[in-house]
Coordinates of C-alpha atoms in Angstrom, one line a residue:
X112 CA 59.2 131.3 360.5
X113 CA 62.3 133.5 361.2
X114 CA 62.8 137.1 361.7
X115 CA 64.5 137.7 358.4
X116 CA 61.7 135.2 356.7
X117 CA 59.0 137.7 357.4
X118 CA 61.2 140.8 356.9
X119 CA 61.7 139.8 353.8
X120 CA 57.8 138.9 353.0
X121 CA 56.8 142.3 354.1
X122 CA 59.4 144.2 351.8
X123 CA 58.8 142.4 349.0
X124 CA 55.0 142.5 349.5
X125 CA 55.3 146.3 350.4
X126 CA 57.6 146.1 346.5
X127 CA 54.2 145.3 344.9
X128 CA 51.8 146.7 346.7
X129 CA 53.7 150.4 345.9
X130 CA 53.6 149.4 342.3
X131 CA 57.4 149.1 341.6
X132 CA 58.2 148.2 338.3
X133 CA 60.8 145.8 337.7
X134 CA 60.6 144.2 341.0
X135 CA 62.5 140.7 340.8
X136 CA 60.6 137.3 342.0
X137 CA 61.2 136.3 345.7
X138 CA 64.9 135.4 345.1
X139 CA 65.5 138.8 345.0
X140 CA 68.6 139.7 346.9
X141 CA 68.8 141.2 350.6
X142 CA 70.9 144.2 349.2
X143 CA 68.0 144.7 346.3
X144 CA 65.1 144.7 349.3
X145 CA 67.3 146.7 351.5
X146 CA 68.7 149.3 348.7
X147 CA 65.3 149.2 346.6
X148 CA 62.1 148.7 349.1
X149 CA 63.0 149.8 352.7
X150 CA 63.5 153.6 352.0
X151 CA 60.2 153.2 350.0
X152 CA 58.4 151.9 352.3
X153 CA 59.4 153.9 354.7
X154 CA 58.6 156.8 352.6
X155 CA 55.0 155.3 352.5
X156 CA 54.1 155.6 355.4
X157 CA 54.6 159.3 355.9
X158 CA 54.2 161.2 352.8
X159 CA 55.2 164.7 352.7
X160 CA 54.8 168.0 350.4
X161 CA 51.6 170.2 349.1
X162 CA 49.6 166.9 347.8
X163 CA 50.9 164.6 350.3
X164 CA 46.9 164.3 351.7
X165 CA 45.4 164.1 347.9
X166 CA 47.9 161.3 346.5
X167 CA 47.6 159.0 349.5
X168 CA 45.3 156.6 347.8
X169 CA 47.1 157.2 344.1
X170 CA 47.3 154.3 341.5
X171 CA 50.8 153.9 340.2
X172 CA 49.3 152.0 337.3
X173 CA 47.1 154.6 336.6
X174 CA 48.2 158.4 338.2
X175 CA 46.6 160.9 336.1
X176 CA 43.1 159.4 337.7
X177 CA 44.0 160.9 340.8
X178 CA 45.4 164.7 339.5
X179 CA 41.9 164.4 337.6
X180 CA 39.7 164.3 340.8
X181 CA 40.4 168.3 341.2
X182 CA 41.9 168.4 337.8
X183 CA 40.1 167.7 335.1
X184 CA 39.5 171.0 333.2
X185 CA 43.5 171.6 333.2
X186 CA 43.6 168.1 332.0
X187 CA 41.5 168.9 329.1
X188 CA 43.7 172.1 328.0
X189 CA 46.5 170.0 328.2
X190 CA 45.0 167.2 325.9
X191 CA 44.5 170.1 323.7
X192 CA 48.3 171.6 323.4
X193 CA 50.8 171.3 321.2
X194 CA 52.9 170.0 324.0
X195 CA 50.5 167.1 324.1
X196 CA 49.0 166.5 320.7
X197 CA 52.3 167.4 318.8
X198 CA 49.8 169.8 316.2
X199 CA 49.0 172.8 315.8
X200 CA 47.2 175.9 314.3
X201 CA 49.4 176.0 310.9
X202 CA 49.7 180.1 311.4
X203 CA 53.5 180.2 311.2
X204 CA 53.6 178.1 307.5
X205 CA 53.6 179.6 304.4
X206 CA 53.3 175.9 302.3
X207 CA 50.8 174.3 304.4
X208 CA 47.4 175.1 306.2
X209 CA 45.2 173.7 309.1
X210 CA 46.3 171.2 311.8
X211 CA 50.4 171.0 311.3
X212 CA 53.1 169.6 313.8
X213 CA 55.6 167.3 314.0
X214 CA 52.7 164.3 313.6
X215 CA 52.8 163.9 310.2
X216 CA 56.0 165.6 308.7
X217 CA 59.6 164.6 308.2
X218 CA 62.5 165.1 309.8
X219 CA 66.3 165.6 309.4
X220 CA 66.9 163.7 313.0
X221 CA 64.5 161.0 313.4
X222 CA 62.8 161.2 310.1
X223 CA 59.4 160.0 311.1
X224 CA 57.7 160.1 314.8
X225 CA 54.4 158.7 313.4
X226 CA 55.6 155.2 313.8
X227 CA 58.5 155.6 315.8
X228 CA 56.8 156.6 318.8
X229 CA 57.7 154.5 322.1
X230 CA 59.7 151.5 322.2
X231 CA 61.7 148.7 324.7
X232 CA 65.0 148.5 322.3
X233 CA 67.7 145.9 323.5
X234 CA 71.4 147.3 323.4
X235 CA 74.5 145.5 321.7
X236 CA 74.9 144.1 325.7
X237 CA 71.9 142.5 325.7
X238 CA 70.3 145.1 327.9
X239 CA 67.0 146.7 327.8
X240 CA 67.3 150.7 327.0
X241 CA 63.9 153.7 326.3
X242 CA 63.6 154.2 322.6
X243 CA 61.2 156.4 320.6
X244 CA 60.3 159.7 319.7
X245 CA 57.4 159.6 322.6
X246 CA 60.3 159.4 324.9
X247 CA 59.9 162.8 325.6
X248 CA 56.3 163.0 325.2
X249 CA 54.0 164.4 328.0
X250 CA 51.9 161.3 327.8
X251 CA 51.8 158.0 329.5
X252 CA 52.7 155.9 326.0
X253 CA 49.3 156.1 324.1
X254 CA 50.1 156.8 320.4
X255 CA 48.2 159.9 318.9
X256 CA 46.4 158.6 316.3
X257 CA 43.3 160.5 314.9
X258 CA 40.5 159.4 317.2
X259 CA 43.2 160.4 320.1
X260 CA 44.2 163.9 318.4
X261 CA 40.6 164.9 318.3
X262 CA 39.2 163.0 321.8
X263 CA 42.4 162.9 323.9
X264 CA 42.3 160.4 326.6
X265 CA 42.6 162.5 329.9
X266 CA 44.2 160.0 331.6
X267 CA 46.8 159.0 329.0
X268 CA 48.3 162.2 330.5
X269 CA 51.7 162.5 332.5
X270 CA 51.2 165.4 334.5
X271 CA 54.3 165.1 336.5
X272 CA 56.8 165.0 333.7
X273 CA 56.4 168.4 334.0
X274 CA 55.0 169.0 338.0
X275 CA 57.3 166.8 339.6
X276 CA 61.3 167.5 340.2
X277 CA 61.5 164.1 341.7
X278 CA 59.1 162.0 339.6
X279 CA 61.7 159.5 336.7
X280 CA 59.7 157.1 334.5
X281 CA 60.5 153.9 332.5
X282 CA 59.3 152.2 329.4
X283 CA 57.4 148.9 330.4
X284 CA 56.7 146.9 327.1
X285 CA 55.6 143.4 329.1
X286 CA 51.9 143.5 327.8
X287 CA 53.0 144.0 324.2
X288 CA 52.1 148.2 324.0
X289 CA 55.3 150.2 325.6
X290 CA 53.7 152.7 328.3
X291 CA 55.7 154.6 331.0
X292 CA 56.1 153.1 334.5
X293 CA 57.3 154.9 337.3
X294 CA 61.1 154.3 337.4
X295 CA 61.2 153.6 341.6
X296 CA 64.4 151.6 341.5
X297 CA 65.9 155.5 340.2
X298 CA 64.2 157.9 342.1
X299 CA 64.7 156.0 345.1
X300 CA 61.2 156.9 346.2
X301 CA 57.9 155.8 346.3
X302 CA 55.7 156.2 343.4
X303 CA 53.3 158.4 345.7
X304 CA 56.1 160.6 347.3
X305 CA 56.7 161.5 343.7
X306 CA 53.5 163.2 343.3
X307 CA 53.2 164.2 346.4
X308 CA 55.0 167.2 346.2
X309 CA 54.4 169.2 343.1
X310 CA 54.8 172.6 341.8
X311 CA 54.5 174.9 338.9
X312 CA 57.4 174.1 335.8
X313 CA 60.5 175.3 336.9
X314 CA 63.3 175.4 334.1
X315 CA 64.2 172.3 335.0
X316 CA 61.3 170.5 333.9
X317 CA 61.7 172.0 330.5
X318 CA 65.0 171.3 330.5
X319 CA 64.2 167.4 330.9
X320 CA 63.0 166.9 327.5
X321 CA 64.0 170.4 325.3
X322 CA 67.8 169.6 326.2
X323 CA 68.0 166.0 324.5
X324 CA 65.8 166.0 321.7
X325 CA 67.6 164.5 318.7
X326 CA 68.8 161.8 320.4
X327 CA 71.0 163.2 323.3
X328 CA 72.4 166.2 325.2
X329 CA 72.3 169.4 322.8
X330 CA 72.4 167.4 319.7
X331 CA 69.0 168.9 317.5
X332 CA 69.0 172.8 318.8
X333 CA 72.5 173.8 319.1
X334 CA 71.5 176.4 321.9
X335 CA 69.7 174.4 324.6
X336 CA 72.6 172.7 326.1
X337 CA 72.5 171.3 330.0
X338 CA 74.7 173.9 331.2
X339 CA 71.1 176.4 331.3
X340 CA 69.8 174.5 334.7
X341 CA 72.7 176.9 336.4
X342 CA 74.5 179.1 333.4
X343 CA 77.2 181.2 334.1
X344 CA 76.7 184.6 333.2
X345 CA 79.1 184.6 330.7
X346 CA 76.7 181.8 328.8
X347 CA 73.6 183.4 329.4
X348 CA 72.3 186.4 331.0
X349 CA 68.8 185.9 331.3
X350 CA 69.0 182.4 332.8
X351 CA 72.2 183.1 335.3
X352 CA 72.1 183.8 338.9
X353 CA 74.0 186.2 338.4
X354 CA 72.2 187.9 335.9
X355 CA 68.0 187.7 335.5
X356 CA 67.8 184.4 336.5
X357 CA 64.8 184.0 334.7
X358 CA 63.0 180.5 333.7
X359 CA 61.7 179.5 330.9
X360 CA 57.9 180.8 331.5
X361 CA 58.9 183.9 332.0
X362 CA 59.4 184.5 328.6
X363 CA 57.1 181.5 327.1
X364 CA 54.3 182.9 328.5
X365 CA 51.3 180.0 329.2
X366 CA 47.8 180.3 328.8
X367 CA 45.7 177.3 329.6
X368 CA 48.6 175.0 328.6
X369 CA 49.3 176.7 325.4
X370 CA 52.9 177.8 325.7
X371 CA 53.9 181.0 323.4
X372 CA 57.3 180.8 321.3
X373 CA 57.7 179.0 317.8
X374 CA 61.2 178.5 316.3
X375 CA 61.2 179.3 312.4
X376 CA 62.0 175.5 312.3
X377 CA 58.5 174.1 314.4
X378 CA 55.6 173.3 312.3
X379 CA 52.6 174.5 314.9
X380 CA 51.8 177.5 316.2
X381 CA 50.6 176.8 320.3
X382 CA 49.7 180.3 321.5
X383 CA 49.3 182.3 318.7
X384 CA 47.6 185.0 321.4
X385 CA 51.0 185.4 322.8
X386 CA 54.6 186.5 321.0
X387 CA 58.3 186.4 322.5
X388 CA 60.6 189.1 321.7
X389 CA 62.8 191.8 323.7
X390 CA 60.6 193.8 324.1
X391 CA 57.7 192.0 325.3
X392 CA 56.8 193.1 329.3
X393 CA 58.9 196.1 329.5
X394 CA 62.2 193.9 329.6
X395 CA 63.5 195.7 326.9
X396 CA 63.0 199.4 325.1
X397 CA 62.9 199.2 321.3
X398 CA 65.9 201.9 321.0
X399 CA 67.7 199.4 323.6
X400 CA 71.1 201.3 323.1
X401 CA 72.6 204.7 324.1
X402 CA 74.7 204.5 321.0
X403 CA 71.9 205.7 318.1
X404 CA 73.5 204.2 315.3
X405 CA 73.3 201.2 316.9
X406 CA 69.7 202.0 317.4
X407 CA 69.2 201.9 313.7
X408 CA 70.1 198.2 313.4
X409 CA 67.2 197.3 315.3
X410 CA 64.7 197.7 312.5
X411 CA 66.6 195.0 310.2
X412 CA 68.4 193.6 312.8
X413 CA 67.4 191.1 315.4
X414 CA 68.8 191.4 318.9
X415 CA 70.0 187.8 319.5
X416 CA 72.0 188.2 315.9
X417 CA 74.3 190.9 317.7
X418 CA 74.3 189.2 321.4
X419 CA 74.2 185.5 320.2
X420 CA 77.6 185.3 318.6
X421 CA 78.6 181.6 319.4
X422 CA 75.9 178.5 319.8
X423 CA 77.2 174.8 321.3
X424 CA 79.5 176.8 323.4
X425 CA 79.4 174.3 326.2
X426 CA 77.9 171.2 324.5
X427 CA 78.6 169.9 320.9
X428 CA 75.7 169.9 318.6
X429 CA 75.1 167.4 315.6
X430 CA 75.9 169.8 312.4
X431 CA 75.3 166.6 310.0
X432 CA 73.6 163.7 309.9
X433 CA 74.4 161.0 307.4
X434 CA 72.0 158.1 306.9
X435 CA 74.5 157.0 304.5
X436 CA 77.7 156.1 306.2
X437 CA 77.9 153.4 308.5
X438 CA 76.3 153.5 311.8
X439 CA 78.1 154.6 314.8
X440 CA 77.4 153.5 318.4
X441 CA 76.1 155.7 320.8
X442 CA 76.7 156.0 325.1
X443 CA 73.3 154.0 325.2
X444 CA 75.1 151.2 323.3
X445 CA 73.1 151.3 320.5
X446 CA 73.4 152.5 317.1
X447 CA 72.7 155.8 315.7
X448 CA 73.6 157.4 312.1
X449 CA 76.7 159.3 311.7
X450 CA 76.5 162.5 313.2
X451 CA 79.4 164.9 312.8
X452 CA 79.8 166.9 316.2
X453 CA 80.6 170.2 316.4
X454 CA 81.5 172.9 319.4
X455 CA 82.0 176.7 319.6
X456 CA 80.1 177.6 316.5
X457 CA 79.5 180.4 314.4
X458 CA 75.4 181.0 313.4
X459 CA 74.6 180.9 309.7
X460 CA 72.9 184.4 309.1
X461 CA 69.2 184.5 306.7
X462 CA 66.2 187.4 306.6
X463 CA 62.8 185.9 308.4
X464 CA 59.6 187.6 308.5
X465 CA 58.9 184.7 311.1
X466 CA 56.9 182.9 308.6
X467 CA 58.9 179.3 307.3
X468 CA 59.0 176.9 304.5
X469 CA 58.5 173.4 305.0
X470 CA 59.1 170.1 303.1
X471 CA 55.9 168.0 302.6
X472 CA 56.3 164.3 303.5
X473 CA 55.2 162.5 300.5
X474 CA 55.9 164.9 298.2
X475 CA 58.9 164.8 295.2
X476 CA 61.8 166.6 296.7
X477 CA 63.1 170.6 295.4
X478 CA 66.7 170.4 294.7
X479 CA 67.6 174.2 295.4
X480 CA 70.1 176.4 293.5
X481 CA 72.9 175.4 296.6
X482 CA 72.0 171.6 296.2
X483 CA 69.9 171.1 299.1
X484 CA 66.3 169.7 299.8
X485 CA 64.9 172.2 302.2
X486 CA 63.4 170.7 305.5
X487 CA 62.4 173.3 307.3
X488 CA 63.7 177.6 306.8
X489 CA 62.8 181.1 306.9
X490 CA 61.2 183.3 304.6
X491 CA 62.1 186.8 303.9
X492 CA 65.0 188.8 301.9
X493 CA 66.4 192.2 302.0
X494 CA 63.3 193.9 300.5
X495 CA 60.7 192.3 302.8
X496 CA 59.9 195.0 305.3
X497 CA 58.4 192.5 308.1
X498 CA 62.4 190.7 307.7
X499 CA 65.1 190.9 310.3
X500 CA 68.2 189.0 310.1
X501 CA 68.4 186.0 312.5
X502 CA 71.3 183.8 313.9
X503 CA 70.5 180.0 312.9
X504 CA 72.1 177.0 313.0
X505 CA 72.3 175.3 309.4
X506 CA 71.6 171.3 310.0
X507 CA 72.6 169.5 306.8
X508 CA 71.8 165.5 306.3
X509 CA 71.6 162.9 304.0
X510 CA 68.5 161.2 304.1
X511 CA 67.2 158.0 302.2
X512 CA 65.2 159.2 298.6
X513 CA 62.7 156.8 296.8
X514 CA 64.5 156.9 293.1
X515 CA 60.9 156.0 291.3
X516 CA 58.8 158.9 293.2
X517 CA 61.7 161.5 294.3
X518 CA 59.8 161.8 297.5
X519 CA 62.1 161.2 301.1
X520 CA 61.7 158.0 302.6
X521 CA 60.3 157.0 306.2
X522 CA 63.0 154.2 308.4
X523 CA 61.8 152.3 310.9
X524 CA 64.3 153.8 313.8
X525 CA 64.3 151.0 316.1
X526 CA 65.3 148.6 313.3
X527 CA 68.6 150.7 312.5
X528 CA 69.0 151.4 316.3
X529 CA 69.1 147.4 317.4
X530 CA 70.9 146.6 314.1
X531 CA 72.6 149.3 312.6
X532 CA 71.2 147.7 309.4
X533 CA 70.3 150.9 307.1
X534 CA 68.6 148.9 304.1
X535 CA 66.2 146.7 306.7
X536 CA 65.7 150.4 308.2
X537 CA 64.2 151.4 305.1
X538 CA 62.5 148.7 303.7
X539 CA 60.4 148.2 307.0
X540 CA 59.7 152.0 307.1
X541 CA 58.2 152.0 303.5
X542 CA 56.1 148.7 304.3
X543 CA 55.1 150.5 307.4
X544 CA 53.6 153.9 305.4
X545 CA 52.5 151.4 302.6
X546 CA 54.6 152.8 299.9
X547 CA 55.8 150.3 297.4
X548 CA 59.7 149.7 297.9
X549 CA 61.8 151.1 294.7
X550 CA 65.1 151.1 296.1
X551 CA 66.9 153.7 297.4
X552 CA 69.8 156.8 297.0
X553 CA 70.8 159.3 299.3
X554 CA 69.3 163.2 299.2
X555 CA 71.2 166.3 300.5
X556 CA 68.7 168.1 302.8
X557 CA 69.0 171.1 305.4
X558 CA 67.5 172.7 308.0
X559 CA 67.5 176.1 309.5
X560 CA 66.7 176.3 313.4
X561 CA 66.6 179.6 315.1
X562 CA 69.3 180.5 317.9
X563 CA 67.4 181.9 320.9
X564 CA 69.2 180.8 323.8
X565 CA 72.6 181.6 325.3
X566 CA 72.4 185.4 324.9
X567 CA 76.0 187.0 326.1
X568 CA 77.1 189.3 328.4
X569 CA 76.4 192.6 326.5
X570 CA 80.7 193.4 326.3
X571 CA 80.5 189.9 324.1
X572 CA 78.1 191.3 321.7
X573 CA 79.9 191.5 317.8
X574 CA 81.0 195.1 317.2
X575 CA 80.5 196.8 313.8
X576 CA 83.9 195.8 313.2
X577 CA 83.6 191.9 313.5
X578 CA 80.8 192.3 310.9
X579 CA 81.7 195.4 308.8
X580 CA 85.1 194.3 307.7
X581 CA 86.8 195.6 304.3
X582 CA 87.7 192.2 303.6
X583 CA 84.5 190.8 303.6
X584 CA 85.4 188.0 306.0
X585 CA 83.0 188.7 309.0
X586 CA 80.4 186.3 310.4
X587 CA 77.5 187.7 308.4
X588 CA 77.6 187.0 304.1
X589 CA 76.3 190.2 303.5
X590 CA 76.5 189.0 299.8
X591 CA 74.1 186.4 300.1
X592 CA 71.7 188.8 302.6
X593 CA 71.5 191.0 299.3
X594 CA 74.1 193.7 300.3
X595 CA 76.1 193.1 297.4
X596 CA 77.5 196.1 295.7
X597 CA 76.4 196.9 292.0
X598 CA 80.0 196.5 291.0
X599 CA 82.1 193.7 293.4
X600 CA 85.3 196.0 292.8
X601 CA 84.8 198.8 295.4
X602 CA 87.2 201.2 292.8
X603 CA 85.4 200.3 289.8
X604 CA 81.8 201.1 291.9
X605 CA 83.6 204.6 293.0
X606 CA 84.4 205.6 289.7
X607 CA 80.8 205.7 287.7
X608 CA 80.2 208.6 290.1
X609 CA 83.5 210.5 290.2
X610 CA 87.5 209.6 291.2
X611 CA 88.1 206.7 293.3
X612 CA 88.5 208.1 296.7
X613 CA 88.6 205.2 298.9
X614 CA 92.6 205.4 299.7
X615 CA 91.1 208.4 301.9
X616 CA 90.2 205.7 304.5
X617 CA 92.3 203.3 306.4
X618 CA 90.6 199.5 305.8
X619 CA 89.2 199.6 309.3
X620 CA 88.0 203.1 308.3
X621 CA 86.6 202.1 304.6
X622 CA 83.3 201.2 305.7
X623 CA 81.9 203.6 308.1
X624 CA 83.5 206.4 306.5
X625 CA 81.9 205.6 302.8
X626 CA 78.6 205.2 304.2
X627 CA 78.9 208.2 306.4
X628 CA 79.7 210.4 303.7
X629 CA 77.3 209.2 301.5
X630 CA 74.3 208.0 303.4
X631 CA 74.4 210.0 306.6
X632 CA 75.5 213.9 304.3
X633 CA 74.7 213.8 301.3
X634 CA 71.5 211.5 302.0
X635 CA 72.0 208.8 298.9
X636 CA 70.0 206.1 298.9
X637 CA 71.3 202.6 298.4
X638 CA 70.1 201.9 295.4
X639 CA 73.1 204.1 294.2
X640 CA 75.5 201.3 294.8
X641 CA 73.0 198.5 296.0
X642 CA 70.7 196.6 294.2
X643 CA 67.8 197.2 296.8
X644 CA 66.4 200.7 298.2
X645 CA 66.8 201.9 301.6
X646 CA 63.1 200.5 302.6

C-alpha cells in the first residue's frame, strides 16, 4: 500500500473518529481531507484552553455528558430558565396567569413555534439549509413538550451555544428527528477544541441568537442590530469602546441562569428578583441632569424615550409582515412572507406601567378602535401614576384568520418556506393543531416591542424643541398620549379665561412660555386646559 493510500486512511478514519458531521464516503477528495481533517486532527492531538484536560474524552454525539460530570447543578438551573424552557412566571401579563412564554402563544413573525421547532429545509437550489424556531434554541433539538417542560432532559442541553466563541452547530435530520451536530467543516476545528476553551457569556454569545430572531439580521427588534459586537459611540454608549463598553450581563443581571430584563412585548418573566433600569447599580442618579426641568421629565418620562431617538439606524428592520402577498425569496434561497424593510426610524411613543396585553392563541380576535388585532402592547395612559412614556417600535402584519371561529390561524412554516405555497401553509398548520379547516381571510394585527438598545451620545438626545413644537409635528403624538387641549384651537382655549395672549410669544416661544406662566407662577393645574390632572 502507498504512502498517500494510508494517509488518506488515517484522515478519513481520524474524520470519524472526531465525530465530523457530513463527512463524505472514501471518495472524498484530497483537498476535502486536506482542508477539512488535517487541521483537525492536528488539533486533536494537543488540545488547548481552561477545559482542554476535562473535554479530552468528550462525545461529540453527546457533549452536555461531559460539562455534566462537574456540572450538573448549573445544568439543572438552566433546564429551568426561560432561556431554555421558553416559559415563564406570567408576572409581567395582565390577560393571562401561570406558566406563559413564547410555547404556546402566537406570533406576528413566525406565528407558531410549537410545531415549527427544528427542521432540515431544502432551498430553491436544491441545497440543504437550518430551519425552525429551535434554531436559536439553547438545546441540542429535543422539542419541549410537557413531560420535557416539567423534567428537562439535562443532556438535551447546549452549553456551548452560549460558553463557546468558537463552538458553530448544524441541523442533522439523517435519523428522521433534526438535532444539532457540531458544524466541524465551519469552525475549522475539532469538535473537542471547541469546548475546550470556554468562558463566561460575553456579548457576543448573546448576540448569536438575539441579533437574528425573526428570520435574519435585525429583522424582529428593530434595536439589536450586528453593529453592537463593536458599536461606535455614536450608536451606542453603553456598548462602545469608547464609551462603557459594557456587555450584556452587566445590565441583565443572572442569577442561577435566570437572566433579568423583559420587553413589554415577551410573555415570561425569568428573574422577577432582579429589574433593569438607569438607575439600577449606581450607573445612574434619578435627577440624572443638571438642567432641573429636565429633571422633572423623569417621573413621566423614560430615559431611553429622550436618548433613543432613531432605531434600525445601522440595519433595516421588518416594519410589516404580510402573509398575504406573494412570497418573496430570502439570502438563504428560500421563501419568506413579504416583509417591508425599513431604516433610520422614528419610535412610536405609548404610556407602560411595564405590565402588557397579550393576544390569546385560540381565542376570537379584538378588532380595536384603529383597526388592529393586538399581539402583544403596553398598558398604562396619562393618569396611571406607575406609567412612563416609552419608545417602541410598532410591528404591523397580516396574518391568516379562521372566518367560522374569528380566532388567528397556525401555518406550517417550513411548508411556505420550501414552497412559498400560503394555502398548503395553512391548511397543514390547522390539521397540525387539529382545528377543522374553514377557509381563510387576512387580519390586521400589531405589535409593540420596547426600544432598549442603541442609546445615543447624550448631545443626540431630542431637545424640548424637537418634541414641544407649536405645530404639533414632533416625534411624540402628544394627542394620543392624552395631552390634548380641552379646546384644539389654542385662541379659542385662551379666551374662556381672559384675552387671547398667545401673539406675546414667538412659535418657538409658544410653549414654554404658556406653561411657564401658567404652571410654573401662577401654579394652575392641568386640568385647566387638559383633560387629566397634574398627578
Amino acid at each position: 500500500m502507498g504512502r498517500r493510500s494510508v494517509w488518506r486512511i488515517v484522515l478519513f478514519s481520524a474524520a470519524l473518529l472526531i465525530g465530523m458531521s457530513g463527512t463524505p464516503s472514501w471518495a472524498a477528495s484530497d483537498d476535502w481531507l486536506l482542508m477539512n481533517v488535517a487541521p483537525i486532527v492536528a488539533g486533536r492531538m494537543k488540545l488547548t484552553g481552561n477545559h482542554a484536560a476535562r473535554v479530552a474524552n468528550l462525545d461529540p454525539a453527546n457533549p452536555t455528558a461531559t460539562c455534566l460530570v462537574c456540572h450538573q447543578t448549573q445544568a439543572a438551573t438552566m433546564g429551568a430558565s426561560a432561556h431554555y424552557r421558553w416559559r415563564g412566571d406570567a408576572g409581567g401579563m395582565s390577560n393571562l396567569t401561570g406558566d406563559v412564554g413564547k410555547l404556546g402563544g402566537m406570533n406576528d413573525f413566525c406565528i407558531f413555534p410549537d410545531f415549527n421547532w427544528l427542521a432540515k429545509f431544502t432551498n430553491l437550489d436544491g441545497k440543504p439549509v437550518d430551519g425552525g424556531c429551535a434554531a436559536c434554541h439553547a438545546g441540542l433539538g429535543k422539542k419541549l413538550d410537557a413531560t420535557e417542560l416539567a423534567t428537562p432532559t439535562l443532556t438535551n442541553i447546549d452549553c456551548l451555544i452560549c460558553h463557546s466563541k468558537s463552538y458553530k452547530r448544524t441541523v442533522d435530520a439523517t435519523n428522521g428527528t433534526a438535532h444539532f451536530v457540531f458544524d466541524t467543516a465551519t469552525m475549522n476545528l475539532s469538535a473537542r477544541q471547541a469546548a475546550a476553551d470556554l468562558s463566561r457569556p460575553g456579548r457576543d454569545a448573546c448576540l448569536r441568537c438575539h441579533v437574528s430572531s425573526g428570520g435574519g439580521n435585525n429583522f424582529k427588534r428593530g434595536d439589536i442590530e450586528p453593529i453592537l459586537a463593536d458599536p461606535p459611540r455614536t450608536h451606542d454608549v453603553h456598548m462602545s469602546a469608547a464609551g462603557a463598553n459594557r456587555v450584556c450581563v452587566d445590565c441583565h443581571k443572572t442569577t442561577n441562569h435566570r437572566i433579568a430584563g423583559r420587553g413589554i412585548d415577551l410573555r415570561e418573566v425569568d428573574n422577577p428578583t432582579q429589574t433593569v433600569s438607569c438607575t439600577m447599580s449606581g450607573c445612574h442618579a434619578a435627577s440624572p441632569h443638571a438642567d432641573a426641568k429636565l429633571n422633572t421629565h423623569t417621573a413621566k418620562v423614560a430615559c431611553q424615550t429622550c436618548h433613543i431617538p432613531r432605531f434600525a439606524k445601522s440595519s433595516p428592520t421588518d416594519m410589516f409582515r404580510d402573509y398575504s402577498n406573494a412570497a418573496q425569496v430570502n439570502a438563504k434561497r428560500l421563501y419568506e412572507p413579504w416583509i417591508d424593510f425599513k431604516s433610520d426610524q422614528t419610535p412610536t411613543y405609548r404610556w407602560s406601567n411595564g405590565k402588557s396585553t397579550f393576544y390569546v392563541f385560540g381565542q376570537p380576535i379584538q378588532v380595536q378602535s384603529d383597526g388592529y388585532v393586538l399581539m402583544a402592547g403596553p398598558n398604562g395612559d396619562i393618569n396611571d401614576t406607575a406609567a412612563k412614556i416609552l419608545p417602541f417600535k410598532h410591528h404591523v402584519a397580516k396574518q391568516p384568520l379562521d372566518p367560522a371561529t374569528n380566532r388567528l390561524l397556525p401555518l406550517k412554516m417550513g411548508v411556505l418556506f420550501q414552497t412559498g405555497n400560503i394555502d398548503q401553509a395553512i391548511i397543514q398548520g390547522a390539521a397540525a393543531i387539529g382545528w377543522p379547516y374553514s377557509g381563510y381571510t387576512f387580519a390586521d394585527t400589531e405589535r409593540f416591542l420596547g426600544l432598549y438598545h442603541g442609546v445615543a451620545p447624550k448631545e443626540q438626545a431630542l431637545t424640548c424643541a424637537v418634541c414641544h413644537v407649536s405645530s404639533g409635528q414632533g416625534p411624540l403624538d402628544f394627542n394620543a398620549l392624552g395631552y390634548a387641549r380641552k379646546y384644539a384651537d389654542l385662541h379659542v382655549l385662551c379666551t374662556q379665561c381672559h384675552e387671547d395672549k398667545s401673539s406675546e410669544w414667538s412659535a418657538s416661544q409658544l410653549f414654554t412660555a404658556v406653561h411657564k406662566k401658567h404652571v410654573q407662577d401662577k401654579r394652575y393645574d392641568c386640568s385647566r386646559c387638559h383633560n387629566f390632572t397634574r398627578g
